[in-house]
Amino acid sequence: MNAHLFAPELVLLAGCLLAFCMTLTEARTQTLRLLVLCVGVAFAATSVLCLFAKGTLFYGAYRVDLFSQLVKCVMSIGFTTMLLFGADTKGISVRMRPEYYFFLLTSLLGLTLLSSSVELITLFIALELSSYSLYLLVPMRTPSDSMRAPMEAAIKYLLFGVTASGIMLFGMSWIFGIAGSTYLDQILPAMRTAGSHAAPLVGLLMLFCGMFFKLAVFPFHFWAPDVYQGASNDTTAFIASMPKIVAVAVLARFCAMAYPGEGHVALLLTGLSIASMCYGNLTALVQTDVKRMLGFSGIAHAGYILMGMATLQGWGIATALYYATGYVFMMLAAFLVLCVVSPDGRNLSIKDLNGLSRRSPMLAFVLGVSMFALAGIPPFVGFMGKFMLLTGAWRAGHTALVIIAAINTAIGIYYYLQVVRAVYTEAAQHDAEPIVPHAGARMAGICLVGLVLALGIAPESMIRLATEAVQAAW
């Protein structure tokens, strides 16, 4: 086996083993964080170095190409930045922190394997590895007056996740029955030969369900607001960002199989896009908990991403990948502020952010950039991403979808700017003290703001890379 093709995964495997050993000892929190941070830096370095690596492993079940490596680079950069959020994991009890970091790394490993899997059984195992680790992470929160929210969130996440996985596995059995193989490169010709029969289309749609769950696409969205609200701030930051980019990557590979029922698949993706945008944005308008608001807005952004998928064209998929990349960094910027501002890891309401610009100008600026970017205001990546998605959908003839998406973008501006108004125009509470972010948080904030700005102002390189990556995947 060519070791360099599997180098990022080997780094994560080594990190998982070390983290597991730490669970057997009385490890100090700072030692744990330093270990995981080193793993994250090594993962990022190897992912960047192996960006243009090509090859197949494990009898063709695992493909290393520009597409998978680009996704790994985005995940590694986002994960490493996330580890800089806090000098202490406030929302996790000290006793549970070794297990917390272990499951965090195993979930990341599962997502990494998922991005390169081109065989259905391998893909399903990677999906379950990432999912079950997250199911265990959600209830790992510091005990408070009531443990109802974390436990309820964990149960909902598990039940909806298992249901989506079951539907996906059933779809895989249909695809295998039609194609006689579990390898994607052998399934594609068989799916095209099958013509416009119902069976390939039904199998493909069931196959989509697992990724719709990860993206929180309507109607697989019910878990998202409760999990965002019930999980700790650090855990929510991970759930809100890393699985999204991988779900887009896997959907992109699946969309290459859409030839038998291209019109029906495009119609379904268009309908789900509209439903997700409308439901997510309208429900987010009335939220007061910031994480819950971001959960509903995540449903809306899943709808925007599906606009690119609905084109079923390489350039539309590349635009969706570009937008998902920007979304990872936009969400991490928002959660950076929540993690630093929350003194004890509790959830913050919009009122808790009143006067943040006077308590910490830097954190206020980072949150403002994140909200403006998520709202789609130039010159940030959210604006450029939405513009390119709308342009692509227009080119593909989805006029009604473009009009509805434009209206939803305007709706989203309202609740995002509510947060900015609280930060910059409302008076802080009398007992509110100044907030001084530590060095790691300042570094993470600078990196995330720089990425959100750079991807918005100069998107050409990322778009070109995403286009080449999708061509390599298809």
Short mmCIF file of C-alpha atoms in Angstrom, two decimals:
data_model
loop_
_atom_site.label_atom_id
_atom_site.label_comp_id
_atom_site.label_asym_id
_atom_site.label_seq_id
_atom_site.Cartn_x
_atom_site.Cartn_y
_atom_site.Cartn_z
CA MET A 1 0.00 0.00 0.00
CA ASN A 2 1.21 3.49 -0.84
CA ALA A 3 1.45 5.03 2.62
CA HIS A 4 1.29 8.61 1.36
CA LEU A 5 -2.20 7.99 -0.06
CA PHE A 6 -3.46 7.06 3.40
CA ALA A 7 -1.29 9.50 5.39
CA PRO A 8 -4.09 11.78 6.74
CA GLU A 9 -6.07 8.75 7.86
CA LEU A 10 -3.01 7.18 9.50
CA VAL A 11 -2.48 10.39 11.48
CA LEU A 12 -6.06 10.28 12.72
CA LEU A 13 -5.80 6.57 13.52
CA ALA A 14 -2.70 7.23 15.60
CA GLY A 15 -4.50 10.10 17.31
CA CYS A 16 -7.48 7.88 18.10
CA LEU A 17 -5.20 5.25 19.64
CA LEU A 18 -3.42 7.85 21.76
CA ALA A 19 -6.73 9.37 22.85
CA PHE A 20 -8.01 5.91 23.78
CA CYS A 21 -4.93 5.32 25.92
CA MET A 22 -5.60 8.66 27.62
CA THR A 23 -9.06 7.44 28.63
CA LEU A 24 -7.34 4.72 30.68
CA THR A 25 -5.34 7.22 32.73
CA GLU A 26 -5.96 10.30 34.85
CA ALA A 27 -4.84 12.67 32.11
CA ARG A 28 -4.89 16.41 32.69
CA THR A 29 -7.16 18.51 30.48
CA GLN A 30 -4.32 20.61 29.12
CA THR A 31 -2.39 17.48 28.15
CA LEU A 32 -5.44 16.15 26.34
CA ARG A 33 -6.00 19.40 24.46
CA LEU A 34 -2.34 19.60 23.47
CA LEU A 35 -2.42 16.03 22.19
CA VAL A 36 -5.57 16.56 20.12
CA LEU A 37 -4.24 19.89 18.84
CA CYS A 38 -1.04 18.19 17.69
CA VAL A 39 -3.13 15.54 15.93
CA GLY A 40 -5.18 18.28 14.26
CA VAL A 41 -2.10 20.15 13.07
CA ALA A 42 -0.53 16.94 11.75
CA PHE A 43 -3.81 16.03 10.03
CA ALA A 44 -3.97 19.46 8.38
CA ALA A 45 -0.33 19.31 7.28
CA THR A 46 -0.62 15.84 5.74
CA SER A 47 -3.93 16.72 4.05
CA VAL A 48 -2.39 19.77 2.38
CA LEU A 49 0.75 17.87 1.37
CA CYS A 50 -1.34 15.05 -0.12
CA LEU A 51 -3.83 17.37 -1.87
CA PHE A 52 -2.91 16.21 -5.37
CA ALA A 53 -2.30 12.54 -4.51
CA LYS A 54 -4.11 9.99 -6.68
CA GLY A 55 -4.69 6.27 -6.34
CA THR A 56 -6.95 3.55 -5.03
CA LEU A 57 -6.64 1.40 -1.94
CA PHE A 58 -8.27 -1.67 -0.40
CA TYR A 59 -9.14 -3.41 -3.68
CA GLY A 60 -10.62 -0.26 -5.19
CA ALA A 61 -13.03 0.49 -2.34
CA TYR A 62 -11.13 3.62 -1.32
CA ARG A 63 -10.28 6.29 -3.87
CA VAL A 64 -7.80 9.08 -3.24
CA ASP A 65 -8.30 11.92 -5.71
CA LEU A 66 -8.46 15.71 -5.77
CA PHE A 67 -12.10 15.61 -4.75
CA SER A 68 -11.60 13.60 -1.56
CA GLN A 69 -8.36 15.37 -0.68
CA LEU A 70 -9.93 18.82 -1.02
CA VAL A 71 -12.69 17.81 1.40
CA LYS A 72 -10.07 16.49 3.84
CA CYS A 73 -8.17 19.78 3.64
CA VAL A 74 -11.28 21.79 4.49
CA MET A 75 -12.14 19.46 7.38
CA SER A 76 -8.60 19.46 8.77
CA ILE A 77 -8.32 23.25 8.69
CA GLY A 78 -11.75 23.65 10.27
CA PHE A 79 -11.08 21.04 12.96
CA THR A 80 -7.69 22.49 13.91
CA THR A 81 -9.20 25.97 14.12
CA MET A 82 -12.03 24.66 16.28
CA LEU A 83 -9.55 23.24 18.79
CA LEU A 84 -8.25 26.78 19.38
CA PHE A 85 -11.65 28.05 20.53
CA GLY A 86 -11.11 27.67 24.25
CA ALA A 87 -8.31 27.03 26.68
CA ASP A 88 -10.83 24.80 28.45
CA THR A 89 -13.79 22.79 27.19
CA LYS A 90 -16.36 24.54 29.34
CA GLY A 91 -19.40 22.48 28.48
CA ILE A 92 -17.83 19.08 29.21
CA SER A 93 -17.19 17.78 32.72
CA VAL A 94 -13.56 17.07 33.57
CA ARG A 95 -14.29 13.39 34.17
CA MET A 96 -15.66 12.93 30.63
CA ARG A 97 -13.07 14.89 28.68
CA PRO A 98 -10.78 11.97 27.71
CA GLU A 99 -13.77 10.10 26.25
CA TYR A 100 -15.02 13.31 24.66
CA TYR A 101 -11.80 13.87 22.70
CA PHE A 102 -11.61 10.19 21.77
CA PHE A 103 -15.07 10.17 20.22
CA LEU A 104 -14.41 13.53 18.59
CA LEU A 105 -11.41 12.05 16.79
CA THR A 106 -13.22 8.83 15.84
CA SER A 107 -16.07 10.86 14.35
CA LEU A 108 -13.58 12.91 12.36
CA LEU A 109 -11.92 9.69 11.20
CA GLY A 110 -15.27 8.35 10.03
CA LEU A 111 -15.97 11.54 8.08
CA THR A 112 -12.52 11.38 6.52
CA LEU A 113 -13.04 7.79 5.42
CA LEU A 114 -16.46 8.73 4.09
CA SER A 115 -15.04 11.32 1.70
CA SER A 116 -12.89 8.70 -0.11
CA SER A 117 -15.25 5.71 0.01
CA VAL A 118 -16.40 4.57 -3.44
CA GLU A 119 -17.88 1.24 -2.37
CA LEU A 120 -21.27 1.09 -0.70
CA ILE A 121 -20.41 -1.14 2.27
CA THR A 122 -17.24 0.83 3.01
CA LEU A 123 -19.22 4.03 2.74
CA PHE A 124 -21.90 2.78 5.12
CA ILE A 125 -19.37 1.64 7.73
CA ALA A 126 -17.60 5.01 7.58
CA LEU A 127 -20.95 6.77 7.92
CA GLU A 128 -21.87 4.75 11.00
CA LEU A 129 -18.45 5.31 12.58
CA SER A 130 -18.87 9.06 12.31
CA SER A 131 -22.54 9.00 13.33
CA TYR A 132 -22.35 6.79 16.42
CA SER A 133 -19.45 8.81 17.76
CA LEU A 134 -21.60 11.92 17.49
CA TYR A 135 -24.55 10.18 19.14
CA LEU A 136 -22.30 9.67 22.17
CA LEU A 137 -20.89 13.20 22.10
CA VAL A 138 -24.25 14.99 22.29
CA PRO A 139 -25.22 13.95 25.87
CA MET A 140 -21.67 14.58 27.14
CA ARG A 141 -22.48 17.90 28.74
CA THR A 142 -21.77 19.29 32.20
CA PRO A 143 -24.69 18.38 34.48
CA SER A 144 -26.95 21.36 35.16
CA ASP A 145 -30.28 21.92 36.89
CA SER A 146 -31.93 19.82 34.21
CA MET A 147 -30.40 17.18 31.98
CA ARG A 148 -33.55 16.96 29.90
CA ALA A 149 -32.27 19.00 26.93
CA PRO A 150 -29.02 17.05 26.28
CA MET A 151 -30.69 13.67 26.77
CA GLU A 152 -33.67 14.59 24.63
CA ALA A 153 -31.33 15.88 21.92
CA ALA A 154 -29.24 12.69 22.04
CA ILE A 155 -32.31 10.43 21.78
CA LYS A 156 -33.75 12.41 18.86
CA TYR A 157 -30.41 12.44 17.10
CA LEU A 158 -30.02 8.68 17.54
CA LEU A 159 -33.56 7.80 16.45
CA PHE A 160 -33.55 10.01 13.36
CA GLY A 161 -30.02 8.92 12.49
CA VAL A 162 -30.81 5.23 12.74
CA THR A 163 -33.96 5.71 10.66
CA ALA A 164 -32.08 7.57 7.93
CA SER A 165 -29.30 4.97 7.95
CA GLY A 166 -31.84 2.16 7.65
CA ILE A 167 -33.51 3.79 4.66
CA MET A 168 -30.11 4.38 3.10
CA LEU A 169 -29.07 0.76 3.63
CA PHE A 170 -32.33 -0.43 2.08
CA GLY A 171 -31.58 1.79 -0.93
CA MET A 172 -28.11 0.25 -1.18
CA SER A 173 -29.71 -3.20 -1.37
CA TRP A 174 -31.85 -2.00 -4.29
CA ILE A 175 -28.82 -0.58 -6.07
CA PHE A 176 -26.90 -3.82 -5.51
CA GLY A 177 -29.82 -5.83 -6.87
CA ILE A 178 -29.87 -3.71 -10.01
CA ALA A 179 -26.13 -3.40 -10.63
CA GLY A 180 -24.85 -6.63 -9.09
CA SER A 181 -21.97 -4.71 -7.50
CA THR A 182 -21.30 -2.36 -4.60
CA TYR A 183 -18.56 -0.40 -6.38
CA LEU A 184 -19.64 3.00 -7.69
CA ASP A 185 -17.62 2.74 -10.91
CA GLN A 186 -19.46 -0.49 -11.74
CA ILE A 187 -22.84 0.79 -10.57
CA LEU A 188 -22.80 3.83 -12.89
CA PRO A 189 -22.93 1.89 -16.19
CA ALA A 190 -25.59 -0.43 -14.81
CA MET A 191 -27.75 2.48 -13.66
CA ARG A 192 -27.51 4.13 -17.07
CA THR A 193 -28.38 0.88 -18.82
CA ALA A 194 -31.43 0.42 -16.60
CA GLY A 195 -33.08 3.33 -18.38
CA SER A 196 -36.04 5.15 -16.84
CA HIS A 197 -37.39 2.27 -14.74
CA ALA A 198 -38.69 3.08 -11.28
CA ALA A 199 -36.41 0.72 -9.33
CA PRO A 200 -33.10 2.55 -9.95
CA LEU A 201 -34.73 5.87 -9.15
CA VAL A 202 -36.27 4.62 -5.89
CA GLY A 203 -32.98 3.03 -4.84
CA LEU A 204 -31.07 6.22 -5.56
CA LEU A 205 -33.53 8.38 -3.62
CA MET A 206 -33.30 6.09 -0.60
CA LEU A 207 -29.52 6.27 -0.93
CA PHE A 208 -29.76 10.06 -0.66
CA CYS A 209 -31.53 9.87 2.72
CA GLY A 210 -28.38 9.30 4.79
CA MET A 211 -26.79 12.46 3.42
CA PHE A 212 -30.03 14.44 3.72
CA PHE A 213 -29.92 13.60 7.43
CA LYS A 214 -26.34 14.87 7.74
CA LEU A 215 -27.25 18.09 5.93
CA ALA A 216 -30.49 18.50 7.94
CA VAL A 217 -32.53 18.75 4.74
CA PHE A 218 -36.31 18.93 5.12
CA PRO A 219 -37.93 16.52 6.13
CA PHE A 220 -34.82 14.98 7.77
CA HIS A 221 -34.27 18.16 9.78
CA PHE A 222 -36.20 17.52 13.01
CA TRP A 223 -33.10 16.65 15.02
CA ALA A 224 -31.09 19.76 14.15
CA PRO A 225 -32.54 22.55 16.37
CA ASP A 226 -32.80 20.30 19.44
CA VAL A 227 -29.30 18.85 19.00
CA TYR A 228 -27.80 22.30 18.46
CA GLN A 229 -29.51 23.52 21.62
CA GLY A 230 -28.93 20.44 23.75
CA ALA A 231 -25.29 19.66 22.93
CA SER A 232 -22.38 21.62 24.37
CA ASN A 233 -21.11 24.61 22.40
CA ASP A 234 -17.96 22.80 21.25
CA THR A 235 -19.89 19.72 20.15
CA THR A 236 -22.43 21.81 18.27
CA ALA A 237 -19.62 23.65 16.48
CA PHE A 238 -18.38 20.29 15.19
CA ILE A 239 -21.83 18.98 14.22
CA ALA A 240 -22.76 22.23 12.48
CA SER A 241 -19.71 22.25 10.22
CA MET A 242 -17.74 19.05 9.56
CA PRO A 243 -20.53 16.62 8.54
CA LYS A 244 -21.96 19.21 6.13
CA ILE A 245 -18.98 19.34 3.79
CA VAL A 246 -18.71 15.53 3.75
CA ALA A 247 -22.42 15.12 3.06
CA VAL A 248 -22.06 17.42 0.05
CA ALA A 249 -19.08 15.36 -1.14
CA VAL A 250 -20.97 12.05 -0.92
CA LEU A 251 -24.08 13.54 -2.55
CA ALA A 252 -21.86 14.76 -5.38
CA ARG A 253 -20.70 11.19 -6.03
CA PHE A 254 -24.29 9.94 -5.86
CA CYS A 255 -25.52 12.58 -8.30
CA ALA A 256 -23.37 10.96 -10.99
CA MET A 257 -25.82 8.04 -10.72
CA ALA A 258 -28.86 10.21 -11.49
CA TYR A 259 -28.99 9.52 -15.22
CA PRO A 260 -31.84 6.95 -15.16
CA GLY A 261 -34.33 9.43 -13.73
CA GLU A 262 -32.58 12.72 -14.20
CA GLY A 263 -35.77 14.77 -14.44
CA HIS A 264 -37.34 13.15 -11.40
CA VAL A 265 -34.18 13.50 -9.28
CA ALA A 266 -33.80 17.16 -10.25
CA LEU A 267 -37.46 17.77 -9.41
CA LEU A 268 -37.08 16.09 -6.02
CA LEU A 269 -33.93 18.07 -5.17
CA THR A 270 -35.65 21.27 -6.24
CA GLY A 271 -38.66 20.56 -4.03
CA LEU A 272 -36.51 19.71 -1.01
CA SER A 273 -34.44 22.83 -1.60
CA ILE A 274 -37.53 25.04 -1.56
CA ALA A 275 -39.01 23.32 1.49
CA SER A 276 -35.73 23.54 3.43
CA MET A 277 -35.18 27.22 2.64
CA CYS A 278 -38.73 28.30 3.48
CA TYR A 279 -39.08 26.23 6.65
CA GLY A 280 -35.61 27.04 7.97
CA ASN A 281 -35.75 30.78 7.41
CA LEU A 282 -39.34 31.33 8.57
CA THR A 283 -38.83 29.32 11.76
CA ALA A 284 -35.50 31.00 12.54
CA LEU A 285 -37.26 34.38 12.61
CA VAL A 286 -38.86 33.69 16.00
CA GLN A 287 -35.92 32.09 17.79
CA THR A 288 -34.24 33.74 20.77
CA ASP A 289 -31.63 31.07 21.57
CA VAL A 290 -28.64 31.73 19.28
CA LYS A 291 -27.73 28.07 18.77
CA ARG A 292 -31.32 27.11 18.03
CA MET A 293 -31.51 29.96 15.52
CA LEU A 294 -28.34 28.70 13.86
CA GLY A 295 -29.87 25.22 13.77
CA PHE A 296 -32.89 26.42 11.80
CA SER A 297 -30.70 28.59 9.59
CA GLY A 298 -28.61 25.47 8.88
CA ILE A 299 -31.73 23.85 7.43
CA ALA A 300 -32.13 26.86 5.14
CA HIS A 301 -28.48 26.69 4.06
CA ALA A 302 -28.94 23.01 3.23
CA GLY A 303 -31.64 24.21 0.85
CA TYR A 304 -29.20 26.63 -0.78
CA ILE A 305 -26.68 23.81 -1.22
CA LEU A 306 -29.31 21.63 -2.90
CA MET A 307 -29.75 24.36 -5.51
CA GLY A 308 -26.36 23.40 -6.91
CA MET A 309 -27.13 19.70 -6.63
CA ALA A 310 -30.44 20.14 -8.50
CA THR A 311 -28.58 21.12 -11.66
CA LEU A 312 -27.02 17.62 -11.84
CA GLN A 313 -24.13 19.26 -13.68
CA GLY A 314 -20.45 19.36 -12.75
CA TRP A 315 -20.36 23.15 -12.45
CA GLY A 316 -23.44 23.16 -10.21
CA ILE A 317 -21.91 20.52 -7.92
CA ALA A 318 -18.65 22.50 -7.80
CA THR A 319 -20.56 25.61 -6.74
CA ALA A 320 -22.31 23.63 -3.99
CA LEU A 321 -18.92 22.37 -2.79
CA TYR A 322 -17.57 25.93 -2.77
CA TYR A 323 -20.54 27.17 -0.77
CA ALA A 324 -20.30 24.27 1.69
CA THR A 325 -16.62 25.12 2.22
CA GLY A 326 -17.49 28.70 3.02
CA TYR A 327 -20.34 27.58 5.27
CA VAL A 328 -17.92 25.54 7.41
CA PHE A 329 -15.83 28.62 8.16
CA MET A 330 -18.84 30.92 8.61
CA MET A 331 -20.37 28.63 11.21
CA LEU A 332 -17.09 28.08 13.02
CA ALA A 333 -16.65 31.84 13.30
CA ALA A 334 -20.07 32.15 14.93
CA PHE A 335 -19.43 29.31 17.37
CA LEU A 336 -16.00 30.68 18.25
CA VAL A 337 -17.73 33.70 19.76
CA LEU A 338 -20.36 31.60 21.55
CA CYS A 339 -17.70 29.34 23.07
CA VAL A 340 -15.60 32.27 24.35
CA VAL A 341 -18.45 34.51 25.54
CA SER A 342 -20.34 31.81 27.44
CA PRO A 343 -18.70 31.78 30.89
CA ASP A 344 -19.79 28.28 31.89
CA GLY A 345 -20.63 26.65 28.58
CA ARG A 346 -24.34 27.47 28.81
CA ASN A 347 -26.47 28.43 25.83
CA LEU A 348 -26.67 32.11 24.95
CA SER A 349 -29.74 34.06 23.94
CA ILE A 350 -29.56 37.03 21.60
CA LYS A 351 -29.97 39.33 24.63
CA ASP A 352 -26.84 37.84 26.19
CA LEU A 353 -24.88 39.35 23.29
CA ASN A 354 -26.09 42.88 24.00
CA GLY A 355 -23.19 45.33 24.05
CA LEU A 356 -20.58 42.75 23.06
CA SER A 357 -18.82 45.39 20.96
CA ARG A 358 -17.91 47.23 24.19
CA ARG A 359 -16.98 44.09 26.11
CA SER A 360 -14.78 42.63 23.36
CA PRO A 361 -14.43 44.53 20.05
CA MET A 362 -12.61 41.62 18.43
CA LEU A 363 -15.27 39.02 19.24
CA ALA A 364 -17.96 41.44 18.11
CA PHE A 365 -16.17 41.89 14.80
CA VAL A 366 -15.81 38.13 14.27
CA LEU A 367 -19.49 37.56 15.04
CA GLY A 368 -20.48 40.45 12.79
CA VAL A 369 -18.46 39.03 9.90
CA SER A 370 -20.05 35.61 10.44
CA MET A 371 -23.60 37.00 10.50
CA PHE A 372 -23.04 39.19 7.44
CA ALA A 373 -21.53 36.23 5.58
CA LEU A 374 -24.38 33.89 6.51
CA ALA A 375 -26.88 36.56 5.45
CA GLY A 376 -25.22 36.76 2.02
CA ILE A 377 -23.94 40.32 2.22
CA PRO A 378 -20.82 41.23 0.17
CA PRO A 379 -17.85 41.00 0.16
CA PHE A 380 -18.00 37.77 2.17
CA VAL A 381 -18.11 34.17 0.92
CA GLY A 382 -21.82 33.82 1.72
CA PHE A 383 -22.70 36.45 -0.88
CA MET A 384 -20.47 35.02 -3.60
CA GLY A 385 -21.65 31.48 -2.86
CA LYS A 386 -25.34 32.40 -3.03
CA PHE A 387 -24.76 34.47 -6.17
CA MET A 388 -23.08 31.58 -7.95
CA LEU A 389 -25.73 29.09 -6.79
CA LEU A 390 -28.50 31.37 -8.04
CA THR A 391 -26.68 31.91 -11.34
CA GLY A 392 -26.17 28.18 -11.79
CA ALA A 393 -29.81 27.37 -11.04
CA TRP A 394 -30.90 30.07 -13.50
CA ARG A 395 -28.65 28.57 -16.18
CA ALA A 396 -30.20 25.17 -15.54
CA GLY A 397 -33.69 26.59 -16.07
CA HIS A 398 -34.87 26.55 -12.43
CA THR A 399 -36.44 30.02 -12.58
CA ALA A 400 -38.99 29.48 -9.80
CA LEU A 401 -36.28 28.08 -7.54
CA VAL A 402 -34.13 31.17 -8.10
CA ILE A 403 -36.99 33.54 -7.24
CA ILE A 404 -37.89 31.64 -4.06
CA ALA A 405 -34.21 31.46 -3.02
CA ALA A 406 -33.81 35.23 -3.51
CA ILE A 407 -36.86 35.87 -1.31
CA ASN A 408 -35.52 33.53 1.36
CA THR A 409 -32.15 35.28 1.30
CA ALA A 410 -33.93 38.54 2.09
CA ILE A 411 -35.81 36.86 4.96
CA GLY A 412 -32.56 35.51 6.37
CA ILE A 413 -31.01 38.97 6.48
CA TYR A 414 -33.53 40.01 9.13
CA TYR A 415 -32.68 37.49 11.84
CA TYR A 416 -28.95 37.57 11.19
CA LEU A 417 -28.89 41.35 11.53
CA GLN A 418 -30.86 41.03 14.77
CA VAL A 419 -27.72 39.53 16.26
CA VAL A 420 -25.54 42.30 14.82
CA ARG A 421 -27.91 44.91 16.21
CA ALA A 422 -27.72 43.37 19.68
CA VAL A 423 -23.93 43.29 19.51
CA TYR A 424 -23.40 46.87 18.34
CA THR A 425 -26.42 48.98 19.32
CA GLU A 426 -27.87 47.50 22.53
CA ALA A 427 -26.52 48.35 25.96
CA ALA A 428 -24.67 45.66 27.88
CA GLN A 429 -25.92 44.45 31.24
CA HIS A 430 -24.65 46.40 34.24
CA ASP A 431 -22.76 43.45 35.67
CA ALA A 432 -21.22 42.44 32.34
CA GLU A 433 -17.44 42.35 32.48
CA PRO A 434 -14.99 42.87 29.63
CA ILE A 435 -14.00 39.69 27.78
CA VAL A 436 -10.36 39.12 26.90
CA PRO A 437 -9.99 36.22 24.44
CA HIS A 438 -6.93 34.06 24.97
CA ALA A 439 -4.25 33.76 22.28
CA GLY A 440 -5.72 30.64 20.68
CA ALA A 441 -9.16 32.23 20.28
CA ARG A 442 -7.62 35.37 18.78
CA MET A 443 -5.64 33.28 16.32
CA ALA A 444 -8.71 31.25 15.37
CA GLY A 445 -10.77 34.41 14.91
CA ILE A 446 -8.17 35.99 12.62
CA CYS A 447 -7.90 32.80 10.55
CA LEU A 448 -11.66 32.37 10.17
CA VAL A 449 -12.30 36.01 9.26
CA GLY A 450 -9.44 35.85 6.77
CA LEU A 451 -10.84 32.70 5.14
CA VAL A 452 -14.39 34.08 4.96
CA LEU A 453 -13.08 37.27 3.34
CA ALA A 454 -10.57 35.61 1.02
CA LEU A 455 -13.08 33.08 -0.32
CA GLY A 456 -15.54 35.90 -0.96
CA ILE A 457 -13.20 38.44 -2.52
CA ALA A 458 -11.08 36.05 -4.58
CA PRO A 459 -13.14 32.90 -5.23
CA GLU A 460 -11.52 32.00 -8.56
CA SER A 461 -8.89 29.62 -7.19
CA MET A 462 -11.35 27.75 -4.98
CA ILE A 463 -13.95 27.50 -7.74
CA ARG A 464 -11.35 26.21 -10.20
CA LEU A 465 -10.11 23.69 -7.66
CA ALA A 466 -13.67 22.58 -6.85
CA THR A 467 -14.47 22.19 -10.55
CA GLU A 468 -11.37 20.05 -11.14
CA ALA A 469 -12.21 18.03 -8.04
CA VAL A 470 -15.76 17.27 -9.23
CA GLN A 471 -14.44 16.27 -12.64
CA ALA A 472 -12.05 13.86 -10.90
CA ALA A 473 -14.93 12.42 -8.85
CA TRP A 474 -17.24 11.99 -11.85
#
